[in-house]
Coordinates of C-alpha atoms in Angstrom, one line a residue:
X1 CA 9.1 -13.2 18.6
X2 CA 9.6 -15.7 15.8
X3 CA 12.8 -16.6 14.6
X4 CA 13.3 -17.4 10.6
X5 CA 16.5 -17.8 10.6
X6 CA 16.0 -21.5 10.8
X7 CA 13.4 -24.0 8.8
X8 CA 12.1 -23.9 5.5
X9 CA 12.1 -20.8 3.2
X10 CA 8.6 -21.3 1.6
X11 CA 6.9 -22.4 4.4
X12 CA 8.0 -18.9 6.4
X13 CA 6.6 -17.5 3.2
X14 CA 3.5 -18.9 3.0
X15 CA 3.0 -19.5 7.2
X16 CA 3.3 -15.4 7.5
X17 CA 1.4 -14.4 3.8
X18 CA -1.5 -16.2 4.7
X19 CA -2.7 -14.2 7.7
X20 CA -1.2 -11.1 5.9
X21 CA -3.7 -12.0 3.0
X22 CA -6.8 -12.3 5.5
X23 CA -5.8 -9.2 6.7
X24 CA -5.0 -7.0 3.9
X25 CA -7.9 -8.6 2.5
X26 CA -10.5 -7.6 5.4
X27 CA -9.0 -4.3 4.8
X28 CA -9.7 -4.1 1.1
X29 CA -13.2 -5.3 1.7
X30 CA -13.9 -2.2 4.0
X31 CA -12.9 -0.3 0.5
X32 CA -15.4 -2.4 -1.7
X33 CA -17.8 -1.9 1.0
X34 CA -17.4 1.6 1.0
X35 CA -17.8 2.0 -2.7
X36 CA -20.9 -0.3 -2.7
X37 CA -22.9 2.2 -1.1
X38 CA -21.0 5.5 -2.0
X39 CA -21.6 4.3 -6.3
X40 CA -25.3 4.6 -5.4
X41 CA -25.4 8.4 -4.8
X42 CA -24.3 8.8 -8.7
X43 CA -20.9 8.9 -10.9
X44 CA -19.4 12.2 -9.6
X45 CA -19.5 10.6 -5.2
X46 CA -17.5 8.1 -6.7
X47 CA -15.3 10.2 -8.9
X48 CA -15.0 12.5 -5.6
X49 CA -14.3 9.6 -3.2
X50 CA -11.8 8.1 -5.7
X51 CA -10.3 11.1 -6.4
X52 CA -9.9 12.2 -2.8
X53 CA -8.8 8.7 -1.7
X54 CA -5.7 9.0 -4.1
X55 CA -4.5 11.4 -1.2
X56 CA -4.5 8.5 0.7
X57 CA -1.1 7.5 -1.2
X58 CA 0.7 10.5 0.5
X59 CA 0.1 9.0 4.1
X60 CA 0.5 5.9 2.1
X61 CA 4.0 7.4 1.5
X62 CA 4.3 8.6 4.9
X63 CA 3.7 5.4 7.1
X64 CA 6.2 3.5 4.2
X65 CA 8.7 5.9 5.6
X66 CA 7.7 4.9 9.3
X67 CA 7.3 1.0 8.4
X68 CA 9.6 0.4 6.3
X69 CA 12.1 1.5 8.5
X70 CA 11.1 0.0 11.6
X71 CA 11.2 -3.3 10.0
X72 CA 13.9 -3.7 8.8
X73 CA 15.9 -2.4 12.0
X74 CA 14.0 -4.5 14.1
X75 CA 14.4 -7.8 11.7
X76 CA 17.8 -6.9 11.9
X77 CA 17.9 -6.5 15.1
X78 CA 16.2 -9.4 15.9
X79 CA 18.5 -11.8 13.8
X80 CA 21.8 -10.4 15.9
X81 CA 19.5 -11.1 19.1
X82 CA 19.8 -7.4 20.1
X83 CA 16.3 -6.9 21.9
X84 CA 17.9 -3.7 23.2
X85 CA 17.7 -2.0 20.0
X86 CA 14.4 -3.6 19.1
X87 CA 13.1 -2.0 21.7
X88 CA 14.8 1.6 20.9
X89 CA 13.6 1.3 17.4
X90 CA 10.0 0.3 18.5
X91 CA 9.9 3.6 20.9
X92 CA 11.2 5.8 19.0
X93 CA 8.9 4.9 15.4
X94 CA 6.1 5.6 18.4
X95 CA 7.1 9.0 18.5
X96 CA 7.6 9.9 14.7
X97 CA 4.2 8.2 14.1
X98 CA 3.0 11.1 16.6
X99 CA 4.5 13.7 15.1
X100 CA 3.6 12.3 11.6
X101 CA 0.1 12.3 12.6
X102 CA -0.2 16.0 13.2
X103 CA 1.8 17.0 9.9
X104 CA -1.1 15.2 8.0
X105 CA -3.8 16.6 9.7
X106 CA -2.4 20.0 9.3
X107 CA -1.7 19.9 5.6
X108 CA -4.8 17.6 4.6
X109 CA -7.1 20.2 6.2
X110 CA -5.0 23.2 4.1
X111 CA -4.7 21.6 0.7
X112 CA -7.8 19.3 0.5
X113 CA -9.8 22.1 -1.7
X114 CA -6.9 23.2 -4.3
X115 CA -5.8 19.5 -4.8
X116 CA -9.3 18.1 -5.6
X117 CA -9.7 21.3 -7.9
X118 CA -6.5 20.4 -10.2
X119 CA -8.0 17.2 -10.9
X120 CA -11.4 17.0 -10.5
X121 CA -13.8 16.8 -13.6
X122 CA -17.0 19.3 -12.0
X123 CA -18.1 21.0 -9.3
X124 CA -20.4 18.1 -7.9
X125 CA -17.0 15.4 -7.9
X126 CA -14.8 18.4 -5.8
X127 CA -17.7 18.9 -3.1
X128 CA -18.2 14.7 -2.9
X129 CA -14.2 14.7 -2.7
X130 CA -14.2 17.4 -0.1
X131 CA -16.7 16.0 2.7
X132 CA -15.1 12.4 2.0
X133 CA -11.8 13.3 3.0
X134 CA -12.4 15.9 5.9
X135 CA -14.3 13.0 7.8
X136 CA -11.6 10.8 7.2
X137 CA -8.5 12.7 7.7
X138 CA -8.2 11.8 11.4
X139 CA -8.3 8.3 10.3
X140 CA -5.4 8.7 8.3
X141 CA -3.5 10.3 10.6
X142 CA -4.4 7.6 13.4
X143 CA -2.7 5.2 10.9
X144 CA 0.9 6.1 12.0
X145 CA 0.7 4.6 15.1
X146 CA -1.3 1.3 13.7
X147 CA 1.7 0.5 11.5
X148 CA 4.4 1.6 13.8
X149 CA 2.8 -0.9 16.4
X150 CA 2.1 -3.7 13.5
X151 CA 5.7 -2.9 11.8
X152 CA 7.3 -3.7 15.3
X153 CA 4.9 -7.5 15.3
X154 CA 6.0 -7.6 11.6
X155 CA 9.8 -7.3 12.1
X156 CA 9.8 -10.0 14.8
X157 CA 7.8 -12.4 13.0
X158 CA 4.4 -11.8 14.1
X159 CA 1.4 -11.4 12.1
X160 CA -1.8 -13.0 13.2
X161 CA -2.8 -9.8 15.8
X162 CA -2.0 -7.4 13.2
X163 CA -4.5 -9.6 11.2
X164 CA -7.4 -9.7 13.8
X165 CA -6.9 -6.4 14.0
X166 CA -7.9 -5.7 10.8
X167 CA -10.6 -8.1 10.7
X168 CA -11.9 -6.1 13.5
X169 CA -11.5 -2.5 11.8
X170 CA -13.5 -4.2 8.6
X171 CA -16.3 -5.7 10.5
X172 CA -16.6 -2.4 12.3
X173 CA -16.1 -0.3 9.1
X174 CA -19.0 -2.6 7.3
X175 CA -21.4 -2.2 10.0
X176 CA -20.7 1.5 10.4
X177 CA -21.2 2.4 6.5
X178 CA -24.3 1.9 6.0
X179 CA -26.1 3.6 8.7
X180 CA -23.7 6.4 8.2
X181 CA -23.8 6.7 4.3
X182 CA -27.3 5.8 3.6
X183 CA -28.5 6.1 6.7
X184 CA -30.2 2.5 7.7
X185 CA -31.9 2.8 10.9
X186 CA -31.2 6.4 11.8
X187 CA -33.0 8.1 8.9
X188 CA -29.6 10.7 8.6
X189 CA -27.7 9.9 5.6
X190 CA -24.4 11.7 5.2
X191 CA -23.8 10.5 2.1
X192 CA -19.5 10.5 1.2
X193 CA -19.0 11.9 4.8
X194 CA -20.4 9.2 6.5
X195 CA -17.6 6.8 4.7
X196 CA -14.9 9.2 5.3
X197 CA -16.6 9.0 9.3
X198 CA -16.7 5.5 9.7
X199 CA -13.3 4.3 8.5
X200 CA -12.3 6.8 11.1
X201 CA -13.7 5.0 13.5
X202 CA -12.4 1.5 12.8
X203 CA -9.0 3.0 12.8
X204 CA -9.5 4.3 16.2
X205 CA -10.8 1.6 17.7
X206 CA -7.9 -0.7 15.9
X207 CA -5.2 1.4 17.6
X208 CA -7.1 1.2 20.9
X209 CA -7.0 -2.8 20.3
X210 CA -3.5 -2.8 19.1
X211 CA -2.5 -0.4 22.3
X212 CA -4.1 -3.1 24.6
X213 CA -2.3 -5.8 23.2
X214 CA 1.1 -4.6 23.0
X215 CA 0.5 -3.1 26.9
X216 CA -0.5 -6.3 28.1
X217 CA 0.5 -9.4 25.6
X218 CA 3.7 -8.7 24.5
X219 CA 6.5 -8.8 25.7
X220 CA 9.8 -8.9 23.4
X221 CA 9.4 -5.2 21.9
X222 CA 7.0 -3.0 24.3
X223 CA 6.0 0.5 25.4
X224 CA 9.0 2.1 27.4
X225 CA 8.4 6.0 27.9
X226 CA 12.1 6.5 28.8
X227 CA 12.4 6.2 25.3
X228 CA 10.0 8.8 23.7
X229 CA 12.6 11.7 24.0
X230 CA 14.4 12.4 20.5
X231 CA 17.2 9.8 19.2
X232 CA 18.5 11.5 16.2
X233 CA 21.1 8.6 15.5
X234 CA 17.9 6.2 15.1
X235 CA 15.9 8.7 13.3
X236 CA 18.7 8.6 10.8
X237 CA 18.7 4.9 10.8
X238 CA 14.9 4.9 10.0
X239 CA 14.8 7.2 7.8
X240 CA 17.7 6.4 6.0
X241 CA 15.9 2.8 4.7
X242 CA 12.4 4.4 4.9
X243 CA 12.1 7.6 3.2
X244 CA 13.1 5.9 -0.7
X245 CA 10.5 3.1 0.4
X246 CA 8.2 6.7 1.2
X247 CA 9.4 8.0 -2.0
X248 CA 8.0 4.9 -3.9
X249 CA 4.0 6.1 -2.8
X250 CA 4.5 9.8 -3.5
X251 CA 5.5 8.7 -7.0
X252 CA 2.5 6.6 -6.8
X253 CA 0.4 9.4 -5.6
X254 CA 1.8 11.5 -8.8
X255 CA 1.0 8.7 -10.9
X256 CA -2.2 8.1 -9.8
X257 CA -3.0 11.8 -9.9
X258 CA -1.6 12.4 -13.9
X259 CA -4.6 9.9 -14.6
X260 CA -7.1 11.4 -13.1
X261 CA -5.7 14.8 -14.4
X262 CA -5.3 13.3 -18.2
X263 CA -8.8 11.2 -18.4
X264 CA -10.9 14.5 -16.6
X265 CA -12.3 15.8 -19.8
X266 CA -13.9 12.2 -20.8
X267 CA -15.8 13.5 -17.8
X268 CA -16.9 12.1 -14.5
X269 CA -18.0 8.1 -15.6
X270 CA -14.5 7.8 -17.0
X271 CA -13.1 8.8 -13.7
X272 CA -15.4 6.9 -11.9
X273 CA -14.6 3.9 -14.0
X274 CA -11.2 4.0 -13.5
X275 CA -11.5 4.6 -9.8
X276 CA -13.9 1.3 -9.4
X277 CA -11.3 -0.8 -12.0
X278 CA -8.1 0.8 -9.7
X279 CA -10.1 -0.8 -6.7
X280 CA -10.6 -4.2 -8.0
X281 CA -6.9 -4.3 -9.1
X282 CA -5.8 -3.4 -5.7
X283 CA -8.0 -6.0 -4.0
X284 CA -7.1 -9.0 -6.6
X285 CA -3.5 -8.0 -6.0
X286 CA -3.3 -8.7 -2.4
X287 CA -2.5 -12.6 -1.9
X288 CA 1.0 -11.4 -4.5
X289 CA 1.2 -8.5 -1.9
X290 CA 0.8 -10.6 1.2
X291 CA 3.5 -12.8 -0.4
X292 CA 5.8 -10.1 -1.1
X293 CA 5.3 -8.0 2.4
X294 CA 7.0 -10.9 4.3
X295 CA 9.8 -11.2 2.6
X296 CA 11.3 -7.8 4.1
X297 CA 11.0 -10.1 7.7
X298 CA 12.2 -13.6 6.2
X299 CA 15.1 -12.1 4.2
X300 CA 15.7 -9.2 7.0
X301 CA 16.1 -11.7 9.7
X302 CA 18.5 -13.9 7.9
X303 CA 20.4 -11.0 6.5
X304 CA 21.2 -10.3 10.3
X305 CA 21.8 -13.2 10.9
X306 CA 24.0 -13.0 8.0
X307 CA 22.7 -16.2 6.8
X308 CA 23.3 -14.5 2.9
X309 CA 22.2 -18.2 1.2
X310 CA 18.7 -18.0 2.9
X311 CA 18.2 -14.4 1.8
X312 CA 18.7 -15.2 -1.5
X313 CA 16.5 -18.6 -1.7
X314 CA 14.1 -15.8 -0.2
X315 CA 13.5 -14.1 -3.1
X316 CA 13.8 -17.1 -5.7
X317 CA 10.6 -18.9 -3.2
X318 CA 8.7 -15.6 -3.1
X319 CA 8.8 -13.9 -6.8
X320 CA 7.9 -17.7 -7.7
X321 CA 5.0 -17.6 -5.6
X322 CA 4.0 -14.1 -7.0
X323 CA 4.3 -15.0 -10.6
X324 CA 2.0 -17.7 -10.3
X325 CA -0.1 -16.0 -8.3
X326 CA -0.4 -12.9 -10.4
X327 CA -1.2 -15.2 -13.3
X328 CA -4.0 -16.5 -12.2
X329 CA -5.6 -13.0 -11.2
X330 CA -4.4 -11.9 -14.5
X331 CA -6.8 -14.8 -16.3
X332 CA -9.4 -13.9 -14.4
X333 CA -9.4 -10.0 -15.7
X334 CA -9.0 -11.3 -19.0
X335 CA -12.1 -13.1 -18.5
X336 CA -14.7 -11.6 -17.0
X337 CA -13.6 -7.4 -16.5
X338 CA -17.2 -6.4 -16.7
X339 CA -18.5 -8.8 -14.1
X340 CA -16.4 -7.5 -11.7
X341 CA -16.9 -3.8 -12.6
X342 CA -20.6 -4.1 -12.6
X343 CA -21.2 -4.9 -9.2
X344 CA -20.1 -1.6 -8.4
X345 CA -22.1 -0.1 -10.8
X346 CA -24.7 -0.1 -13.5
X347 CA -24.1 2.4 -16.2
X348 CA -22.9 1.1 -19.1
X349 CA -20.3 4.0 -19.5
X350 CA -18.6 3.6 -15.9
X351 CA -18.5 -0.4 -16.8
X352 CA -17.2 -0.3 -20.0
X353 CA -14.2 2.2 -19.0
X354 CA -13.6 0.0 -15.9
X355 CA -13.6 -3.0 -17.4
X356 CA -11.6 -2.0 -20.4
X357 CA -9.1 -0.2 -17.7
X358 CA -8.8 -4.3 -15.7
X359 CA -8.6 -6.1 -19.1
X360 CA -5.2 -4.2 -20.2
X361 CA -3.7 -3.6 -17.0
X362 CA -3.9 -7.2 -16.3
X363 CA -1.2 -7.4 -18.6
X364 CA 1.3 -5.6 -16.1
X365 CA 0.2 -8.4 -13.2
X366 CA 3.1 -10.3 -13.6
X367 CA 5.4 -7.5 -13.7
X368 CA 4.1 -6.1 -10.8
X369 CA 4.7 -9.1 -8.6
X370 CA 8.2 -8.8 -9.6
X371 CA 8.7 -5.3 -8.8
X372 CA 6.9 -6.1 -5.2
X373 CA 9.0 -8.9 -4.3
X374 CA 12.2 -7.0 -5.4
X375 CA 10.8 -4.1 -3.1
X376 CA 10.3 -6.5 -0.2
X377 CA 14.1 -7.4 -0.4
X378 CA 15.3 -4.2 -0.9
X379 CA 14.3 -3.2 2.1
X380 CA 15.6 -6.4 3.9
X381 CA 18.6 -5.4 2.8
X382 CA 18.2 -2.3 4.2
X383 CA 18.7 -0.1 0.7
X384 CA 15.2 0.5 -0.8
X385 CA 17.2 3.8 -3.1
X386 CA 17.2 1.1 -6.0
X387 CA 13.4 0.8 -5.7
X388 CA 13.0 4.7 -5.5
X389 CA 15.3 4.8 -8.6
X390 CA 13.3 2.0 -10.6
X391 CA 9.7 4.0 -9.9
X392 CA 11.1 7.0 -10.4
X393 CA 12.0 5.7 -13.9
X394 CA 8.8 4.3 -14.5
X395 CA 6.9 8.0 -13.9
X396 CA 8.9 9.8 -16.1
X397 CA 8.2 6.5 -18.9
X398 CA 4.9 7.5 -18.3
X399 CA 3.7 10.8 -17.5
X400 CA 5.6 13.0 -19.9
X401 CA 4.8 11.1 -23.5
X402 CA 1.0 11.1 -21.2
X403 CA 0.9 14.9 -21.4
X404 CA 2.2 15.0 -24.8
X405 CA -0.5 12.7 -25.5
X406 CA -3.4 14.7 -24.4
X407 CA -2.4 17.4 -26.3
X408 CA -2.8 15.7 -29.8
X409 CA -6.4 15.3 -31.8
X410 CA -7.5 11.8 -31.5
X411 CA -6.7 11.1 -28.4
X412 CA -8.1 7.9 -26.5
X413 CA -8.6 6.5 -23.0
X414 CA -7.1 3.2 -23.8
X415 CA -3.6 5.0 -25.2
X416 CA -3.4 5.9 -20.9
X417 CA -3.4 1.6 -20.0
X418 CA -0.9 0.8 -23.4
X419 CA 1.2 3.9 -21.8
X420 CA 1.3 2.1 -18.5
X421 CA 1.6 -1.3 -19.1
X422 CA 5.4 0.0 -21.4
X423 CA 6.1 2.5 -18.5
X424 CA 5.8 -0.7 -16.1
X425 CA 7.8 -3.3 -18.6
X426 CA 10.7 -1.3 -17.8
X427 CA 10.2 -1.0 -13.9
X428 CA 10.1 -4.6 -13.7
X429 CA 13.1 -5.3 -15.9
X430 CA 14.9 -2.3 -14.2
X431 CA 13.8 -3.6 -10.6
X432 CA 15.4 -7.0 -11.0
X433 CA 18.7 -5.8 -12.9
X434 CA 19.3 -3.5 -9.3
X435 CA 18.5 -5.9 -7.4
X436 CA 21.0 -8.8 -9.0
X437 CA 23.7 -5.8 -8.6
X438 CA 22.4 -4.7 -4.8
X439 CA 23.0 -9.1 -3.9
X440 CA 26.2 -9.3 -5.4
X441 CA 27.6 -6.3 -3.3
X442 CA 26.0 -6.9 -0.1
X443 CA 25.6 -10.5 0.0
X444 CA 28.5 -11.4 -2.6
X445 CA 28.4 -14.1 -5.2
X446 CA 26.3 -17.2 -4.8
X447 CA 29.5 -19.7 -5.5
X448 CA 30.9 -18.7 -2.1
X449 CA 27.4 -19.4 -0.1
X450 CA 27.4 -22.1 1.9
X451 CA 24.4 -24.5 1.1

């Protein structure tokens, strides 16, 4: 356990965000790897693994609900120096990751076929989407119980085993893809499947890993099977601060699915472009992400502690950090977009549509690393509603003058990115104003901090 109630702000920040980075960042790079080999079966497996990997947002949603909830209870509990209930929480997120696990499996299995139908472009990218995501369904559903064990680490101030963890899962994944997608050494290519097959794989052998550790290596929050039966009261804890953080990736996964749905008859390279460009974005976003998914610990710790001064230097130190960041990344797509795209890919019509997609979007960078560092400290606070409310608003921005749009003669892909980049404006500005008003009424006005 690390304690962050004392010490400097910023160098929390930046001690915790930088193993964060290496690790969200081995865990992109089993993505790129992933799409290295899957762009060189043709437009429609990427347009079928991009399109199928957007379910990935509902699990996404899912484990929010799980991880952002155990968290901030454990943070909290950890500032009051209740290891009692750290433990309680820990236990009991074990059980609804288990439970979570089979609902996705279930429902992924059932609904895999008429989703990628709705948004698919042909035949060819629905039959590339379907083997992809049956071989890694398990996968996803294995990654409940890797964020309810690294959500538990996270919440106490640990980072660095989550980290090797990951590390671990990418090497694996990267070794694993291409004998099982193209084939190399075995002479049996399965083409998507075998990326779908050996992400599941890493994710197994990172729970296995992260199992070992907690079993045998630590020791303030830890396996107690007394503990696995039901606690509705801590359900309703969890859930209470998770399920709006949840709600933020389903809206994602809507979002995320109206594009695909409104750029389908531009036809599969479009898709494909913007699934490569959605990639890159995700991957040159992580060190603002890193910064922004330890401030829930930072500020949740102090906020039990009820240190309200430190929470709020929290967020000055980290959207600081993100801005600049995000600026730098946002130079960089200005730039070069077609560099970037083209690694993935060669044809001209995937490239430009990607790298047109990266060189407006860039513009919502900055925005972006506002809205994540607001989300971080909403749920430190334990309210993450406001963040709901601010995506929520930022959909609606979006996807209903986007099906108007498609409906009108003229229509162009680049209206989509100016759509988005207005729609996400408004988040940002709508993030911060509810998060000024959330600090003045839990942590009341500045003038009466102490220094």
């Amino acid at each position: 356990m690390k304690d962050l109630t004392q010490g400097s702000i910023a160098g929390h920040l930046i001690s915790l965000a930088v193993p964060t980075a290496a690790g969200m960042l081995f865990q992109t790079l089993y993505y790129f790897v992933d799409l290295y080999f899957v762009a060189g079966l043709g437009d429609a497996a990427v347009a079928g693994v991009s399109a199928a990997g957007n379910a990935m947002f509902i699990v996404l949603a899912l484990t929010q609900v799980l991880g952002v909830g155990t968290v901030a209870l454990i943070s909290h509990a950890v500032g009051r120096k209740d290891q009692q209930d750290a433990n309680l929480v820990f236990n009991q997120s074990l059980l609804l990751a288990a439970l979570c696990g089979l609902v996705v499996l279930v429902a992924g299995y059932s609904v895999a076929g008429p989703y990628l139908r709705s948004i698919a472009a042909d035949e060819e990218t629905i039959a590339h989407g379907r083997a992809y995501l049956y071989w890694f369904l398990p996968g996803m559903a294995l990654q409940f119980a890797m964020v309810a064990m690294s959500s538990a680490l996270r919440g106490t101030g640990i980072v660095k085993p989550t980290m090797i963890v990951q590390v671990l899962t990418v090497l694996l994944n990267t070794a694993l893809a291409p004998v099982l997608i193209a084939g190399w050494g075995t002479g049996y290519a399965m083409g998507v499947a075998g990326a779908g097959l050996a992400s599941t794989i890493a994710i197994i052998v990172g729970v296995i890993v992260l199992t070992l550790y907690f079993g045998r290596l630590e020791k303030y929050v830890s396996f107690h099977a007394e503990q696995w039966q039901p606690r509705m009261a801590v359900w309703k804890r969890m859930l209470t601060i998770g399920l709006p953080a949840g709600g933020e990736f389903a809206l994602m996964f809507i979002y995320t699915a109206i594009t695909y749905w409104a750029i389908r008859n531009f036809g599969a390279a479009a898709q494909a472009g913007f699934g490569i460009g959605s990639r890159i974005m995700q991957g040159i976003f992580l060190p603002a992400m890193a910064i922004a998914f330890v401030v829930a610990p930072v500020a949740g710790q102090n906020y039990g502690a009820k240190q309200m001064a430190r929470v709020r230097e929290t967020f000055r130190v980290a959207s600081t950090q993100c801005i600049g960041v995000m600026l730098v990344v946002m130079v960089l797509c200005q730039w070069q977009p077609e560099t970037l795209v083209a690694f993935f890919s060669k044809d001209p019509e995937v490239i430009r549509v990607g790298a047109l997609f990266l060189h407006l979007i860039s513009w919502n960078f900055v925005m972006s690393g506002l809205i994540f560092t607001c989300s971080g400290l909403f749920q430190a606070l334990g309210n993450t509603v406001p963040a709901l409310v601010s995506s929520a608003t930022r959909l609606v921005l979006y996807a209903l003058p986007l099906i108007w749009l498609t409906s009108q003669p003229g229509y162009q892909l680049e209206q989509v990115w100016y759509l988005s980049i207005a729609a996400s404006a408004v988040q940002a500005i709508l993030s911060v104003t509810l998060l000024r008003k959330q600090m003045r009424l839990q942590l009341g006005s500045p003038v009466t901090q102490p220094a």
